[in-house]
Coordinates of C-alpha atoms in Angstrom, one line a residue:
M1 CA 81.1 208.1 169.4
L2 CA 83.4 206.8 166.8
P3 CA 82.7 203.5 165.1
R4 CA 84.1 200.3 166.6
S5 CA 86.2 199.7 163.5
V6 CA 88.0 203.1 164.0
L7 CA 88.6 202.4 167.7
S8 CA 90.1 198.9 167.0
S9 CA 92.5 200.1 164.3
P10 CA 95.5 201.8 165.7
T11 CA 97.0 204.8 163.9
P12 CA 100.4 204.1 162.5
S13 CA 103.3 205.8 164.2
A14 CA 105.5 208.4 162.6
A15 CA 108.3 205.9 162.3
S16 CA 106.1 203.4 160.5
R17 CA 104.8 206.1 158.2
L18 CA 108.4 207.0 157.3
S19 CA 109.5 203.5 156.9
D20 CA 106.9 202.1 154.6
G21 CA 105.7 205.4 153.0
S22 CA 102.1 204.8 154.1
R23 CA 99.8 207.8 154.3
T24 CA 97.0 208.7 156.7
S25 CA 93.8 210.3 155.6
D26 CA 92.5 213.4 157.1
T27 CA 90.1 211.4 159.2
G28 CA 93.0 209.4 160.8
L29 CA 92.2 206.1 159.2
P30 CA 95.2 204.2 157.8
F31 CA 95.5 203.2 154.2
H32 CA 96.5 199.6 153.3
R33 CA 100.3 199.2 153.2
N34 CA 102.4 197.5 150.6
P35 CA 104.3 194.6 152.1
S36 CA 107.8 195.5 152.9
L37 CA 111.0 193.4 153.2
S38 CA 110.8 193.4 157.0
D39 CA 107.6 191.3 157.0
F40 CA 108.0 187.5 157.7
E41 CA 106.8 185.0 155.1
I42 CA 105.4 182.0 156.9
E43 CA 104.2 178.8 155.4
R44 CA 101.9 176.7 157.4
A45 CA 101.0 173.1 156.9
P46 CA 97.4 172.5 155.9
K47 CA 95.2 171.6 158.7
T48 CA 94.2 168.0 159.0
S49 CA 90.6 167.1 158.9
T50 CA 89.3 166.2 162.3
G51 CA 86.2 164.6 160.9
T52 CA 85.4 160.9 160.7
P53 CA 88.1 159.0 158.7
R54 CA 86.9 157.6 155.4
R55 CA 86.4 153.9 155.3
P56 CA 88.3 152.0 152.6
S57 CA 86.3 150.9 149.7
A58 CA 85.1 147.3 149.3
R59 CA 87.4 146.8 146.3
R60 CA 90.4 147.9 148.4
L61 CA 89.5 145.6 151.2
Q62 CA 89.1 142.7 148.8
S63 CA 92.5 143.5 147.2
D64 CA 94.2 143.6 150.7
Y65 CA 92.6 140.3 151.7
A66 CA 93.7 138.6 148.4
N67 CA 97.3 140.0 148.8
E68 CA 97.5 138.7 152.4
N69 CA 96.2 135.2 151.4
A70 CA 98.8 135.1 148.5
L71 CA 101.5 136.1 150.9
R72 CA 100.6 133.4 153.4
A73 CA 100.4 130.8 150.7
S74 CA 103.8 131.8 149.4
V75 CA 105.3 131.7 152.9
S76 CA 103.7 128.2 153.4
R77 CA 105.3 126.9 150.2
L78 CA 108.7 128.4 151.2
I79 CA 108.6 126.9 154.7
A80 CA 107.5 123.5 153.3
A81 CA 110.3 123.5 150.7
K82 CA 112.9 124.6 153.3
A83 CA 111.8 122.0 155.8
R84 CA 112.3 119.1 153.4
P85 CA 114.9 119.9 150.7
F86 CA 115.2 117.2 148.1
S87 CA 117.9 118.7 145.8
V88 CA 121.0 120.9 146.0
G89 CA 123.5 122.2 143.6
G90 CA 126.8 124.1 143.3
R91 CA 129.9 124.5 141.3
I92 CA 133.3 122.8 141.4
P93 CA 136.3 125.2 141.2
I94 CA 138.3 123.3 138.6
D95 CA 140.1 124.4 135.5
P96 CA 138.3 122.6 132.6
S97 CA 141.6 122.3 130.6
A98 CA 142.9 120.1 133.4
L99 CA 140.1 117.6 132.9
V100 CA 140.6 114.6 130.7
L101 CA 138.2 111.7 130.1
F102 CA 139.7 108.3 129.1
F103 CA 137.5 105.5 127.6
R104 CA 137.8 102.4 125.6
S105 CA 135.7 101.9 122.5
K106 CA 134.1 98.7 121.3
S107 CA 137.1 98.0 119.1
G108 CA 139.4 97.9 122.2
I109 CA 141.2 101.2 121.4
T110 CA 141.6 103.6 124.3
H111 CA 140.8 107.3 123.6
S112 CA 141.2 110.5 125.6
L113 CA 138.9 113.4 125.4
D114 CA 140.2 116.8 126.4
F115 CA 138.1 119.7 127.7
P116 CA 136.6 122.3 127.3
I117 CA 134.6 121.5 124.1
D118 CA 132.5 123.7 121.9
V119 CA 130.9 121.5 119.2
D120 CA 129.7 124.6 117.2
Y121 CA 133.3 125.4 116.3
D122 CA 135.2 122.1 116.5
T123 CA 134.1 118.6 117.4
P124 CA 137.0 116.4 118.6
P125 CA 137.1 113.0 116.9
A126 CA 137.2 111.3 120.3
L127 CA 133.7 112.8 121.1
D128 CA 132.3 111.2 117.9
V129 CA 133.8 107.9 119.0
L130 CA 132.3 108.3 122.5
I131 CA 128.8 109.1 121.1
A132 CA 129.1 106.1 118.7
A133 CA 129.9 103.8 121.6
C134 CA 126.9 104.9 123.6
R135 CA 123.5 103.3 123.8
P136 CA 120.1 105.0 124.0
H137 CA 118.1 105.1 127.2
P138 CA 114.9 103.0 127.0
N139 CA 112.1 105.5 126.0
P140 CA 108.9 104.2 124.4
N141 CA 107.7 107.8 123.9
Y142 CA 110.0 108.5 121.0
G143 CA 109.3 105.5 118.9
D144 CA 111.5 105.7 115.8
H145 CA 112.9 109.1 116.5
A146 CA 116.4 107.9 117.5
D147 CA 117.8 111.4 117.1
R148 CA 115.8 112.6 120.1
E149 CA 117.0 109.8 122.5
S150 CA 119.5 110.4 125.3
L151 CA 122.5 108.2 125.4
F152 CA 124.6 106.5 128.1
Y153 CA 128.0 104.9 127.9
P154 CA 127.9 101.1 128.4
P155 CA 128.9 100.3 131.9
A156 CA 130.8 97.2 130.6
L157 CA 133.3 99.4 128.8
P158 CA 136.2 101.0 130.8
L159 CA 135.8 104.7 131.6
T160 CA 137.7 106.9 133.9
T161 CA 138.4 110.6 134.4
T162 CA 140.8 112.9 136.2
L163 CA 137.9 114.4 138.1
E164 CA 137.8 113.1 141.7
I165 CA 134.9 114.4 143.6
A166 CA 136.6 113.3 146.8
N167 CA 139.0 116.2 146.3
H168 CA 136.0 118.6 146.6
P169 CA 133.6 118.9 149.6
I170 CA 130.6 117.8 147.5
L171 CA 129.7 115.0 149.8
E172 CA 129.9 117.2 152.8
A173 CA 127.6 119.7 151.1
V174 CA 125.2 116.9 150.3
R175 CA 125.2 115.7 153.8
N176 CA 124.6 119.2 155.3
S177 CA 121.8 120.0 152.8
L178 CA 120.0 116.8 152.3
F179 CA 120.9 114.8 155.4
P180 CA 121.2 117.3 158.2
S181 CA 120.0 114.8 160.8
L182 CA 122.4 112.1 159.9
A183 CA 123.8 110.7 163.2
V184 CA 127.5 110.8 164.1
G185 CA 129.2 107.7 162.8
H186 CA 127.3 107.7 159.5
Y187 CA 129.2 108.6 156.3
L188 CA 128.3 109.2 152.6
T189 CA 130.4 107.5 149.9
A190 CA 130.1 108.1 146.1
V191 CA 130.5 105.5 143.4
R192 CA 130.6 106.5 139.7
D193 CA 127.4 105.5 138.1
K194 CA 127.3 106.3 134.4
L195 CA 128.1 108.9 131.7
D196 CA 125.1 110.4 129.8
V197 CA 125.2 112.2 126.5
I198 CA 122.4 114.2 124.9
V199 CA 123.1 115.7 121.5
N200 CA 121.5 118.7 119.8
G201 CA 117.7 118.3 119.6
G202 CA 117.6 115.4 122.1
S203 CA 116.3 115.2 125.6
M204 CA 116.0 112.7 128.4
A205 CA 112.7 111.2 129.3
P206 CA 111.7 111.0 133.0
Q207 CA 113.9 108.5 134.9
P208 CA 111.9 107.0 137.7
R209 CA 113.5 106.0 141.0
T210 CA 112.8 102.3 140.2
L211 CA 115.7 102.4 137.7
R212 CA 118.1 103.1 140.5
N213 CA 117.5 100.2 142.9
D214 CA 121.1 99.7 144.1
G215 CA 120.5 100.9 147.6
R216 CA 121.7 104.5 147.0
V217 CA 120.4 107.3 149.2
A218 CA 121.1 110.1 146.7
T219 CA 122.5 110.8 143.2
I220 CA 125.1 113.4 142.2
V221 CA 125.3 114.7 138.6
V222 CA 128.3 116.6 137.4
T223 CA 128.0 118.5 134.1
L224 CA 131.2 118.3 132.1
P225 CA 132.5 121.5 130.3
V226 CA 130.9 120.9 126.9
H227 CA 129.0 123.9 125.5
F228 CA 125.3 123.5 125.1
R229 CA 122.2 125.6 125.3
G230 CA 118.8 124.6 126.9
G231 CA 118.8 121.1 128.4
A232 CA 117.8 122.1 131.9
M233 CA 117.6 119.1 134.3
V234 CA 114.2 118.9 136.0
I235 CA 114.0 117.1 139.4
R236 CA 110.7 116.1 141.0
D237 CA 110.3 114.7 144.5
A238 CA 107.7 112.1 145.6
E239 CA 105.0 114.8 145.8
G240 CA 105.7 116.3 142.4
V241 CA 107.5 119.4 143.5
E242 CA 110.0 120.5 140.8
D243 CA 113.4 122.0 140.9
K244 CA 115.6 122.9 137.9
F245 CA 119.4 123.0 137.3
F246 CA 120.6 124.4 134.0
G247 CA 124.1 123.2 134.0
G248 CA 125.4 126.0 131.8
A249 CA 128.8 127.6 131.9
G250 CA 129.3 129.9 134.9
K251 CA 132.4 131.7 135.8
P252 CA 135.6 130.5 134.1
G253 CA 137.2 127.6 135.9
E254 CA 133.9 126.1 137.3
M255 CA 131.7 123.2 136.6
E256 CA 128.1 122.7 137.9
W257 CA 127.0 119.8 140.0
S258 CA 123.6 118.9 141.4
A259 CA 122.4 116.2 143.8
F260 CA 118.9 114.8 144.7
L261 CA 117.5 112.2 146.9
A262 CA 116.9 108.6 145.7
E263 CA 113.2 109.0 145.9
C264 CA 113.2 111.6 143.2
E265 CA 112.8 111.3 139.4
Y266 CA 114.5 113.5 136.9
E267 CA 114.5 114.4 133.2
V268 CA 116.4 116.7 130.8
E269 CA 114.6 119.2 128.6
P270 CA 115.5 119.4 124.9
I271 CA 119.0 120.5 123.9
Q272 CA 118.7 123.6 121.7
Q273 CA 122.3 123.8 120.7
G274 CA 125.5 121.8 121.4
C275 CA 125.9 118.6 123.4
R276 CA 125.3 117.9 127.1
V277 CA 127.7 115.4 128.7
T278 CA 127.3 114.5 132.4
I279 CA 128.7 112.0 134.9
S280 CA 126.5 110.7 137.7
Y281 CA 127.5 109.2 141.0
A282 CA 125.6 106.9 143.3
V283 CA 125.7 108.1 147.0
H284 CA 125.6 105.3 149.5
L285 CA 125.2 105.5 153.3
K286 CA 127.9 103.7 155.3
T287 CA 128.3 103.4 159.1
Y288 CA 130.0 101.4 161.8
G289 CA 126.6 100.3 163.0
P290 CA 124.2 97.5 162.0
A291 CA 121.8 99.3 159.8
V292 CA 123.8 99.3 156.6
D293 CA 127.1 97.8 155.4
P294 CA 129.9 98.7 157.8
L295 CA 133.0 100.6 156.9
I296 CA 135.3 98.1 158.6
T297 CA 135.9 94.4 158.5
P298 CA 137.6 92.5 161.3
S299 CA 140.8 90.7 160.4
E300 CA 141.0 86.9 159.8
N301 CA 143.0 86.6 163.0
I302 CA 140.1 88.0 165.1
L303 CA 137.6 85.8 163.3
D304 CA 139.7 82.7 163.8
L305 CA 140.0 83.5 167.6
L306 CA 136.3 84.1 168.0
S307 CA 135.3 81.0 166.2
P308 CA 136.2 78.4 168.9
V309 CA 134.6 80.7 171.6
L310 CA 131.3 80.6 169.7
T311 CA 131.6 76.9 169.1
L312 CA 132.0 76.1 172.8
S313 CA 129.2 78.5 173.7
R314 CA 126.4 77.0 171.5
G315 CA 123.0 77.3 173.1
R316 CA 124.1 80.0 175.5
K317 CA 123.6 83.7 175.8
I318 CA 127.1 85.1 176.2
A319 CA 128.3 88.6 177.0
F320 CA 131.5 90.7 176.8
Y321 CA 132.3 93.9 178.7
L322 CA 133.1 96.8 176.4
T323 CA 136.4 98.4 177.2
Q324 CA 136.2 102.0 175.8
D325 CA 134.7 105.1 177.4
Y326 CA 132.2 107.1 175.3
G327 CA 131.3 110.0 177.6
I328 CA 127.5 109.7 177.5
S329 CA 124.9 109.5 180.2
P330 CA 123.2 106.1 180.6
A331 CA 120.3 108.0 182.2
E332 CA 119.6 109.8 178.9
V333 CA 120.2 107.4 176.1
L334 CA 119.9 103.7 175.4
A335 CA 123.0 101.5 175.3
E336 CA 122.1 100.6 171.7
S337 CA 122.8 104.2 170.7
L338 CA 126.5 103.5 171.2
V339 CA 126.6 101.1 168.2
P340 CA 127.5 103.8 165.6
H341 CA 130.1 105.2 168.0
L342 CA 131.9 101.9 168.8
K343 CA 135.6 102.2 168.5
G344 CA 138.8 100.1 169.0
S345 CA 138.3 96.5 170.2
D346 CA 134.6 97.1 170.9
S347 CA 134.0 97.8 167.2
L348 CA 136.0 94.8 166.1
L349 CA 134.2 92.4 168.4
Y350 CA 130.8 93.8 167.4
H351 CA 131.3 93.4 163.7
A352 CA 133.0 90.1 164.1
M353 CA 129.8 88.8 165.6
K354 CA 127.8 90.3 162.8
I355 CA 130.0 88.3 160.3
F356 CA 129.0 85.1 162.1
K357 CA 125.3 86.1 161.5
L358 CA 124.7 86.7 165.2
A359 CA 122.5 89.5 166.6
P360 CA 124.6 91.4 169.3
E361 CA 122.9 93.8 171.6
L362 CA 124.2 96.4 174.0
H363 CA 122.9 96.7 177.6
W364 CA 123.6 98.8 180.6
T365 CA 124.8 96.9 183.7
A366 CA 125.8 97.9 187.2
G367 CA 126.1 96.1 190.6
G368 CA 125.2 92.7 189.2
Y369 CA 122.0 94.1 187.5
I370 CA 121.3 94.5 183.8
W371 CA 118.8 96.9 182.2
P372 CA 116.6 95.7 179.2
I373 CA 117.6 96.9 175.8
D374 CA 114.8 99.5 175.7
R375 CA 115.4 101.0 179.2
V376 CA 117.8 103.7 180.5
V377 CA 119.4 103.7 183.9
E378 CA 117.3 105.4 186.5
C379 CA 118.4 105.8 190.1
G380 CA 116.0 108.3 191.5
N381 CA 116.7 111.1 194.0
D382 CA 116.1 111.8 197.6
S383 CA 113.1 114.0 198.3
I384 CA 113.6 117.4 199.9
E385 CA 112.0 116.2 203.1
S386 CA 114.8 113.7 203.6
P387 CA 116.0 114.1 207.3
T388 CA 119.6 113.9 206.3
L389 CA 119.1 116.4 203.5
G390 CA 117.5 118.7 206.0
M391 CA 120.4 118.4 208.4
K392 CA 122.8 119.3 205.6
N393 CA 120.8 122.4 204.6
L394 CA 120.8 123.6 208.3
G395 CA 124.6 123.3 208.3
L396 CA 124.6 120.4 210.7
G397 CA 126.6 118.1 208.4
S398 CA 125.8 114.6 207.2
P399 CA 126.3 111.4 209.0
T400 CA 127.7 109.8 205.9
R401 CA 131.1 110.4 204.3
S402 CA 131.9 113.3 202.0
V403 CA 130.8 113.2 198.4
Y404 CA 134.4 113.2 197.3
S405 CA 135.0 109.9 199.1
P406 CA 135.5 107.0 196.6
R407 CA 132.6 104.6 196.7
G408 CA 131.4 101.6 194.6
A409 CA 128.0 101.2 193.2
F410 CA 126.8 98.5 195.6
S411 CA 129.8 97.8 197.7
I412 CA 132.1 99.4 200.3
Y413 CA 135.8 100.2 199.8
G414 CA 138.4 100.8 202.4
D415 CA 138.5 100.4 206.1
L416 CA 135.4 102.1 207.6
E417 CA 134.0 102.4 211.0
D418 CA 131.0 100.4 211.9
D419 CA 128.7 103.3 211.7
D420 CA 130.0 104.3 208.2
A421 CA 129.7 100.7 207.0
E422 CA 126.2 100.5 208.3
N423 CA 125.2 103.7 206.6
L424 CA 126.8 102.6 203.3
R425 CA 125.0 99.3 203.5
A426 CA 121.7 101.1 204.0
E427 CA 122.5 103.4 201.0
A428 CA 123.3 100.3 198.9
D429 CA 120.0 98.7 199.8
Q430 CA 118.2 101.9 199.0
L431 CA 119.9 102.2 195.6
R432 CA 119.2 98.5 194.9
V433 CA 115.5 99.2 195.4
R434 CA 115.7 102.1 193.0
V435 CA 117.5 100.1 190.4
Q436 CA 114.9 97.3 190.5
E437 CA 112.1 99.8 190.3
S438 CA 113.7 101.2 187.1
G439 CA 113.3 97.8 185.4
A440 CA 116.8 96.3 186.0
I441 CA 117.1 92.5 186.4
H442 CA 119.7 90.6 188.3
L443 CA 122.2 88.9 186.1
S444 CA 121.5 85.5 187.8
E445 CA 117.9 85.7 186.5
T446 CA 118.9 86.3 182.9
E447 CA 121.1 83.2 182.3
I448 CA 123.7 85.4 180.7
F449 CA 127.2 83.9 180.8
I450 CA 129.8 86.7 181.0
L451 CA 133.1 85.9 179.3
S452 CA 136.2 87.5 180.8
D453 CA 139.9 86.8 181.2
W454 CA 141.5 85.3 184.3
V455 CA 142.5 88.8 185.2
P456 CA 139.7 91.2 184.3
G457 CA 140.8 93.9 182.0
P458 CA 139.6 97.5 181.5
M459 CA 135.8 98.1 181.2
S460 CA 133.7 101.0 179.9
K461 CA 132.7 103.3 182.7
E462 CA 129.8 105.7 182.2
R463 CA 128.3 107.6 185.1
V464 CA 124.8 108.5 186.2
H465 CA 124.3 111.3 188.7
F466 CA 121.8 111.0 191.6
V467 CA 121.2 112.5 195.0
S468 CA 121.6 110.3 198.1
N469 CA 121.4 111.6 201.7
G470 CA 121.8 115.1 200.4
E471 CA 124.9 114.5 198.4
L472 CA 125.5 114.3 194.7
E473 CA 126.7 110.8 193.9
K474 CA 127.8 109.0 190.7
L475 CA 126.7 105.5 189.8
V476 CA 129.3 103.8 187.6
V477 CA 127.7 101.9 184.8
N478 CA 129.3 99.4 182.4
V479 CA 128.2 98.2 179.0
L480 CA 127.6 94.5 178.1
L481 CA 127.7 93.2 174.6
V482 CA 125.2 90.4 174.7
T483 CA 124.3 87.8 172.0
Y484 CA 122.8 84.4 171.8
V485 CA 124.7 81.6 170.1
P486 CA 122.4 79.1 168.4

């Protein structure tokens, strides 16, 4: 018997012997062949270990934990800063050569200062006159080092510039960034505050918010095109969070501006080279409402006509119907929310009463009832178990008129059959109960004296939807302007 190795090794064929030149021994055992060009070269990926995976080291775990905590802390700071921004900045697309500053010195001579300015190459004489007319900001930290003090142009001396920020959407940018929740009817206005100058080596000490007690809600600072280096403006909010604006030259034809809330303080770091000149503006909040100074003032004619009415109504609580429509739902908002949106004759009458030091209020009213100032109009709805509603769902119709039929709040219009009139009276009684349950009071119980013309004019009509007898109805609600005349 031959060995197993001989039996398991096949003898190469003649073709293979000729093709690769291999030889066979006399015993029939093949020699090892040299690899030929016909053999395939195969590369296989190394086998993965199927054993137990290695556990990360303690140092790696600690590093991953520290990185995750740092990431979460960074995200928290970012979200907090994003949720309550206190400063914003941008650039004004304006050609600096078109900017001119006019001012009057102490001697009464008017000067003009053209831009841009580079004090390292040429200092205009008007700039020296401007600096000489300025006064230092109060700063006890500097002592006798007057060369380090920041300067401001005296507000008593005339100063104007060809730059009008109203021609640029700066106020709109401030509103969108710092006052995103500002209600409709509220507006921002800007009034030029002062001109600040900081020369080479000087800086501005922290300016607390108590120095700006003119009722402003924000401050805008525009950096004029005078070359300087350093001098970044640092702004801090009430919690000490800082933000920086460098005010340097950007693209040609641009000037930097920055704005911050009134609750912030700011300072300017030392000027390393050149001169920093800025103009600040006080941003005030205006509205048609009672919270702040209104944007409109009634004419003398309106005030003269209102005066005898108030004189003859002393000791009474009087009311006028508003005449404009505002397209809001009395079931969702209070009547007082209309104040910033008042328009036309309603706005004139409201602010005329404010000039007479009265306290006008807006109330919802319907069907001889009036809602308190802190209540919305609630009519309630029929339950699904209502017999009439069930008949309507079954396709059997409704004993009442169609939803498209005109109908008053608590009264009946047109010639109706006895059954229809009875049904409408029942609906009115049911609605009256709902109105009383919502907190409305009958006008006869309030001692309010409604003033109207011999022929009633137009009245505001807002609508409240409710379901009655399986139909969608609309309750017409008016608005009363109520005030007490002492």
